[in-house]
mmCIF file of C-alpha atoms in Angstrom:
data_model
loop_
_atom_site.group_PDB
_atom_site.id
_atom_site.type_symbol
_atom_site.label_atom_id
_atom_site.label_comp_id
_atom_site.label_asym_id
_atom_site.label_seq_id
_atom_site.Cartn_x
_atom_site.Cartn_y
_atom_site.Cartn_z
ATOM 1 C CA UNK L 214 101.902 48.904 6.438
ATOM 2 C CA UNK L 215 99.900 50.527 9.267
ATOM 3 C CA UNK L 216 100.632 49.450 12.814
ATOM 4 C CA UNK L 217 98.454 48.459 15.754
ATOM 5 C CA UNK L 218 99.282 48.972 19.427
ATOM 6 C CA UNK L 219 97.283 48.137 22.560
ATOM 7 C CA UNK L 220 97.487 50.094 25.816
ATOM 8 C CA UNK L 221 95.956 48.135 28.705
ATOM 9 C CA UNK L 222 95.247 51.329 30.696
ATOM 10 C CA UNK L 223 94.776 54.973 29.657
ATOM 11 C CA UNK L 224 97.965 55.938 31.499
ATOM 12 C CA UNK L 225 99.973 53.653 29.224
ATOM 13 C CA UNK L 226 98.739 55.690 26.270
ATOM 14 C CA UNK L 227 101.034 58.461 27.468
ATOM 15 C CA UNK L 228 103.967 56.027 27.020
ATOM 16 C CA UNK L 229 102.858 54.587 23.677
ATOM 17 C CA UNK L 230 105.272 53.438 20.965
ATOM 18 C CA UNK L 231 103.192 54.947 18.169
ATOM 19 C CA UNK L 232 104.349 58.430 17.208
ATOM 20 C CA UNK L 233 102.820 61.082 15.014
ATOM 21 C CA UNK L 234 99.299 61.153 13.635
ATOM 22 C CA UNK L 235 97.198 58.069 14.350
ATOM 23 C CA UNK L 236 93.712 56.799 15.165
ATOM 24 C CA UNK L 237 92.805 55.887 18.738
ATOM 25 C CA UNK L 238 89.883 53.734 19.823
ATOM 26 C CA UNK L 239 88.742 53.469 23.442
ATOM 27 C CA UNK L 240 87.230 50.247 24.788
ATOM 28 C CA UNK L 241 85.169 49.970 27.966
ATOM 29 C CA UNK L 242 83.003 47.006 27.067
ATOM 30 C CA UNK L 243 81.369 46.721 30.540
ATOM 31 C CA UNK L 244 79.774 49.186 30.065
ATOM 32 C CA UNK L 245 80.603 52.734 28.928
ATOM 33 C CA UNK L 246 81.625 52.162 25.315
ATOM 34 C CA UNK L 247 78.695 49.790 24.786
ATOM 35 C CA UNK L 248 76.312 52.362 26.288
ATOM 36 C CA UNK L 249 77.688 55.145 24.078
ATOM 37 C CA UNK L 250 77.123 52.986 20.995
ATOM 38 C CA UNK L 251 73.597 52.114 22.171
ATOM 39 C CA UNK L 252 72.717 55.765 22.731
ATOM 40 C CA UNK L 253 73.972 56.963 19.362
ATOM 41 C CA UNK L 254 72.366 54.052 17.524
ATOM 42 C CA UNK L 255 69.103 55.013 19.222
ATOM 43 C CA UNK L 256 69.295 58.546 17.849
ATOM 44 C CA UNK L 257 70.886 60.465 20.723
ATOM 45 C CA UNK L 258 72.351 63.577 19.114
ATOM 46 C CA UNK L 259 75.524 63.867 21.186
ATOM 47 C CA UNK L 260 77.178 62.749 24.404
ATOM 48 C CA UNK L 261 79.370 65.004 26.532
ATOM 49 C CA UNK L 262 82.050 62.893 28.266
ATOM 50 C CA UNK L 263 82.647 64.302 31.748
ATOM 51 C CA UNK L 264 85.366 63.280 34.185
ATOM 52 C CA UNK L 265 84.427 65.206 37.330
ATOM 53 C CA UNK L 266 81.168 65.067 39.285
ATOM 54 C CA UNK L 267 81.141 68.831 39.939
ATOM 55 C CA UNK L 268 81.181 69.505 36.196
ATOM 56 C CA UNK L 269 78.335 67.041 35.791
ATOM 57 C CA UNK L 270 76.286 68.911 38.397
ATOM 58 C CA UNK L 271 76.944 72.167 36.545
ATOM 59 C CA UNK L 272 75.677 70.650 33.301
ATOM 60 C CA UNK L 273 72.572 69.386 35.067
ATOM 61 C CA UNK L 274 71.872 72.938 36.229
ATOM 62 C CA UNK L 275 72.133 73.980 32.572
ATOM 63 C CA UNK L 276 69.372 71.538 31.693
ATOM 64 C CA UNK L 277 71.247 68.589 30.242
ATOM 65 C CA UNK L 278 70.110 65.039 30.814
ATOM 66 C CA UNK L 279 72.603 63.269 33.070
ATOM 67 C CA UNK L 280 73.805 59.673 32.811
ATOM 68 C CA UNK L 281 76.391 58.655 35.362
ATOM 69 C CA UNK L 282 77.766 56.033 37.714
ATOM 70 C CA UNK L 283 80.541 55.612 40.227
ATOM 71 C CA UNK L 284 81.620 52.156 41.363
ATOM 72 C CA UNK L 285 78.846 50.836 39.099
ATOM 73 C CA UNK L 286 76.005 52.658 40.884
ATOM 74 C CA UNK L 287 73.917 55.532 39.475
ATOM 75 C CA UNK L 288 74.619 58.874 41.096
ATOM 76 C CA UNK L 289 71.656 60.183 43.076
ATOM 77 C CA UNK L 290 71.184 63.298 40.900
ATOM 78 C CA UNK L 291 71.539 61.452 37.568
ATOM 79 C CA UNK L 292 68.610 60.756 35.255
ATOM 80 C CA UNK L 293 69.981 57.350 34.338
ATOM 81 C CA UNK L 294 72.896 55.072 35.131
ATOM 82 C CA UNK L 295 75.269 53.227 32.829
ATOM 83 C CA UNK L 296 73.380 50.177 31.519
ATOM 84 C CA UNK L 297 73.232 50.274 27.709
ATOM 85 C CA UNK L 298 69.567 49.280 27.726
ATOM 86 C CA UNK L 299 68.759 52.526 29.577
ATOM 87 C CA UNK L 300 69.796 54.427 26.458
ATOM 88 C CA UNK L 301 67.245 52.730 24.199
ATOM 89 C CA UNK L 302 64.196 54.790 25.189
ATOM 90 C CA UNK L 303 62.522 56.577 22.241
ATOM 91 C CA UNK L 304 62.332 59.726 24.391
ATOM 92 C CA UNK L 305 66.130 60.106 24.161
ATOM 93 C CA UNK L 306 66.199 60.620 20.391
ATOM 94 C CA UNK L 307 67.605 64.009 19.473
ATOM 95 C CA UNK L 308 68.873 64.763 22.976
ATOM 96 C CA UNK L 309 72.349 65.635 24.234
ATOM 97 C CA UNK L 310 73.406 63.688 27.322
ATOM 98 C CA UNK L 311 76.137 64.622 29.803
ATOM 99 C CA UNK L 312 77.800 61.339 30.688
ATOM 100 C CA UNK L 313 80.303 60.411 33.382
ATOM 101 C CA UNK L 314 81.556 56.990 34.447
ATOM 102 C CA UNK L 315 84.230 55.576 36.711
ATOM 103 C CA UNK L 316 86.594 54.687 33.875
ATOM 104 C CA UNK L 317 85.371 55.170 30.307
ATOM 105 C CA UNK L 318 84.741 58.916 30.142
ATOM 106 C CA UNK L 319 87.910 59.582 32.093
ATOM 107 C CA UNK L 320 89.848 57.560 29.501
ATOM 108 C CA UNK L 321 88.292 59.494 26.619
ATOM 109 C CA UNK L 322 89.176 62.845 28.170
ATOM 110 C CA UNK L 323 92.732 61.783 28.974
ATOM 111 C CA UNK L 324 93.294 60.697 25.367
ATOM 112 C CA UNK L 325 91.607 63.851 24.076
ATOM 113 C CA UNK L 326 94.272 65.970 25.750
ATOM 114 C CA UNK L 327 96.679 64.701 23.084
ATOM 115 C CA UNK L 328 96.615 66.644 19.815
ATOM 116 C CA UNK L 329 97.934 64.015 17.425
ATOM 117 C CA UNK L 330 94.996 61.628 17.360
ATOM 118 C CA UNK L 331 91.354 61.219 16.400
ATOM 119 C CA UNK L 332 89.292 59.238 18.930
ATOM 120 C CA UNK L 333 86.573 56.673 18.321
ATOM 121 C CA UNK L 334 84.622 54.531 20.773
ATOM 122 C CA UNK L 335 84.801 50.766 20.330
ATOM 123 C CA UNK L 336 82.631 47.918 21.553
ATOM 124 C CA UNK L 337 81.674 44.471 20.357
ATOM 125 C CA UNK L 338 78.309 45.891 19.389
ATOM 126 C CA UNK L 339 79.892 48.028 16.634
ATOM 127 C CA UNK L 340 82.961 45.970 15.800
ATOM 128 C CA UNK L 341 82.311 45.359 12.092
ATOM 129 C CA UNK L 342 81.270 48.946 11.340
ATOM 130 C CA UNK L 343 84.253 50.408 13.180
ATOM 131 C CA UNK L 344 86.870 47.980 11.856
ATOM 132 C CA UNK L 345 85.655 48.530 8.283
ATOM 133 C CA UNK L 346 86.058 52.267 8.856
ATOM 134 C CA UNK L 347 89.558 51.833 10.316
ATOM 135 C CA UNK L 348 90.604 49.632 7.401
ATOM 136 C CA UNK L 349 89.376 52.286 4.972
ATOM 137 C CA UNK L 350 91.573 54.884 6.698
ATOM 138 C CA UNK L 351 94.683 52.686 6.815
ATOM 139 C CA UNK L 352 96.331 54.805 9.529
ATOM 140 C CA UNK L 353 98.367 53.669 12.511
ATOM 141 C CA UNK L 354 96.071 52.613 15.353
ATOM 142 C CA UNK L 355 96.278 52.664 19.144
ATOM 143 C CA UNK L 356 93.661 50.713 21.119
ATOM 144 C CA UNK L 357 93.185 52.012 24.659
ATOM 145 C CA UNK L 358 91.477 49.813 27.254
ATOM 146 C CA UNK L 359 89.725 51.863 29.925
ATOM 147 C CA UNK L 360 90.598 49.329 32.632
ATOM 148 C CA UNK L 361 89.385 49.723 36.200
ATOM 149 C CA UNK L 362 90.814 52.629 38.200
ATOM 150 C CA UNK L 363 94.091 52.658 36.273
ATOM 151 C CA UNK L 364 94.396 48.856 36.509
ATOM 152 C CA UNK L 365 94.246 46.112 33.886
ATOM 153 C CA UNK L 366 90.798 44.697 33.111
ATOM 154 C CA UNK L 367 90.472 41.357 31.380
ATOM 155 C CA UNK L 368 87.258 42.059 29.460
ATOM 156 C CA UNK L 369 88.670 45.138 27.710
ATOM 157 C CA UNK L 370 91.853 43.290 26.766
ATOM 158 C CA UNK L 371 89.791 40.454 25.272
ATOM 159 C CA UNK L 372 87.772 42.856 23.120
ATOM 160 C CA UNK L 373 90.970 44.632 22.083
ATOM 161 C CA UNK L 374 92.069 41.218 20.835
ATOM 162 C CA UNK L 375 88.887 40.895 18.794
ATOM 163 C CA UNK L 376 89.752 44.162 17.061
ATOM 164 C CA UNK L 377 93.341 43.013 16.550
ATOM 165 C CA UNK L 378 92.149 39.832 14.876
ATOM 166 C CA UNK L 379 89.875 41.729 12.477
ATOM 167 C CA UNK L 380 92.571 44.250 11.585
ATOM 168 C CA UNK L 381 95.601 41.969 11.428
ATOM 169 C CA UNK L 382 93.993 39.340 9.218
ATOM 170 C CA UNK L 383 95.782 38.996 5.876
ATOM 171 C CA UNK L 384 98.584 41.152 7.248
ATOM 172 C CA UNK L 385 96.743 44.443 6.734
ATOM 173 C CA UNK L 386 97.925 45.761 10.118
ATOM 174 C CA UNK L 387 101.068 44.693 11.958
ATOM 175 C CA UNK L 388 101.684 44.634 15.690
ATOM 176 C CA UNK L 389 104.307 46.914 17.240
ATOM 177 C CA UNK L 390 103.990 45.704 20.840
ATOM 178 C CA UNK L 391 103.533 42.587 22.944
ATOM 179 C CA UNK L 392 100.234 43.953 24.263
ATOM 180 C CA UNK L 393 98.487 43.520 20.927
ATOM 181 C CA UNK L 394 99.865 39.992 20.645
ATOM 182 C CA UNK L 395 98.683 39.193 24.176
ATOM 183 C CA UNK L 396 95.230 40.662 23.454
ATOM 184 C CA UNK L 397 94.928 38.570 20.326
ATOM 185 C CA UNK L 398 95.891 35.423 22.238
ATOM 186 C CA UNK L 399 93.273 36.224 24.917
ATOM 187 C CA UNK L 400 90.600 36.680 22.260
ATOM 188 C CA UNK L 401 91.468 33.346 20.649
ATOM 189 C CA UNK L 402 91.040 31.692 24.056
ATOM 190 C CA UNK L 403 87.786 33.502 24.782
ATOM 191 C CA UNK L 404 85.863 33.653 21.528
ATOM 192 C CA UNK L 405 84.554 30.078 21.421
ATOM 193 C CA UNK L 406 82.688 30.681 24.718
ATOM 194 C CA UNK L 407 82.806 34.410 25.321
ATOM 195 C CA UNK L 408 80.216 34.553 28.152
ATOM 196 C CA UNK L 409 82.006 31.723 29.930
ATOM 197 C CA UNK L 410 85.376 33.405 29.575
ATOM 198 C CA UNK L 411 84.078 36.815 30.678
ATOM 199 C CA UNK L 412 82.722 35.095 33.791
ATOM 200 C CA UNK L 413 86.357 35.095 34.982
ATOM 201 C CA UNK L 414 86.449 38.894 35.008
ATOM 202 C CA UNK L 415 86.389 40.698 38.348
ATOM 203 C CA UNK L 416 84.230 43.489 36.962
ATOM 204 C CA UNK L 417 81.640 40.995 35.764
ATOM 205 C CA UNK L 418 81.312 39.776 39.385
ATOM 206 C CA UNK L 419 81.388 43.344 40.694
ATOM 207 C CA UNK L 420 78.334 44.096 38.545
ATOM 208 C CA UNK L 421 76.634 40.872 39.636
ATOM 209 C CA UNK L 422 76.974 41.778 43.320
ATOM 210 C CA UNK L 423 75.244 45.074 42.546
ATOM 211 C CA UNK L 424 72.494 43.360 40.560
ATOM 212 C CA UNK L 425 73.699 45.117 37.400
ATOM 213 C CA UNK L 426 74.820 42.158 35.286
ATOM 214 C CA UNK L 427 71.621 41.867 33.233
ATOM 215 C CA UNK L 428 73.151 43.963 30.442
ATOM 216 C CA UNK L 429 76.198 41.711 29.982
ATOM 217 C CA UNK L 430 74.631 39.578 27.187
ATOM 218 C CA UNK L 431 73.905 42.821 25.307
ATOM 219 C CA UNK L 432 77.508 43.988 25.812
ATOM 220 C CA UNK L 433 78.848 40.716 24.390
ATOM 221 C CA UNK L 434 76.698 40.738 21.246
ATOM 222 C CA UNK L 435 78.436 41.732 18.028
ATOM 223 C CA UNK L 436 77.104 44.224 15.488
ATOM 224 C CA UNK L 437 73.805 45.351 16.999
ATOM 225 C CA UNK L 438 74.726 49.070 17.036
ATOM 226 C CA UNK L 439 76.358 49.840 13.656
ATOM 227 C CA UNK L 440 77.660 53.302 14.578
ATOM 228 C CA UNK L 441 80.998 55.075 14.546
ATOM 229 C CA UNK L 442 81.206 57.204 17.716
ATOM 230 C CA UNK L 443 83.682 60.047 17.188
ATOM 231 C CA UNK L 444 84.992 62.589 19.688
ATOM 232 C CA UNK L 445 84.514 66.018 18.140
ATOM 233 C CA UNK L 446 84.971 69.348 19.946
ATOM 234 C CA UNK L 447 84.378 67.819 23.376
ATOM 235 C CA UNK L 448 81.351 65.784 22.335
ATOM 236 C CA UNK L 449 80.833 62.235 21.079
ATOM 237 C CA UNK L 450 78.774 62.101 17.906
ATOM 238 C CA UNK L 451 77.996 59.414 15.364
ATOM 239 C CA UNK L 452 79.594 59.796 11.957
ATOM 240 C CA UNK L 453 79.060 57.994 8.678
ATOM 241 C CA UNK L 454 81.787 56.048 6.884
#
C-alpha cells in the first residue's frame, strides 16, 4: 500500500520519513500554486520557478515575461504580481513566464534539488485532476506545504488535509506520520465553512492589509483549473494524465 506524508515546511522535506522514489506535490494555496494552475490552464506554455531576484532580473533582460512578488507585493520591474486572476489574460497563451514568489517557487526549487522525486503543483483548483493522477500512479507521496518564510501556515496544512482525505479514502493510501493525520483533522474542521476557517489564517489577513485578498474566493474554489503542473528540466509545464 502506498504511503502519504505531509511536511509543513520545505525544510522538513529534507528530514522526511519517505525513502526512495516517490511523488512530491507542493502546496502554496495563497497564492503561488493556485496562480501556476491558473496560468497553465489558460494556455501559458511554461513557467520558470526562480528563487533569487537577481536571476529574475537576468531573465527579464533575456526577454521573458516576469511575474513576481515579495511580502505579497509585486516587484517594481515585474510585468505582473502573484494574483491568479492576473494569469487569465488571453495575451499570455503560448508564453513562458519567469516566476518568483516569497515562498512557493523557493519550495519548488528546494525540492527539485533532490533526485529521487517527481514534483507536481497542487491547489484546490486542480484537486480532482491531480488526485486522480496520483491514484493512477500508486506511488508513495510526500505533500510539501510552502509555509511562510520557513514557518507553518494554516491554509497550506488545511489543503494538504483535503488531499489526504481524497487519497486515504477506502484505505488506498496510508499515513506514515502525524502531520498527515493532523492535516486531515484540520480539513475536517474547515471544509464545512472553508472561507470562514481560512479567515483565521495570518496570511489571509496579511493579504487583506495589502488590498490583495480579492483572489481568495478563486483560491478556495475546487476544480476550476483541471491541470497537472509538472516540474520538468527546470520548468513547470502542464501534462496530461
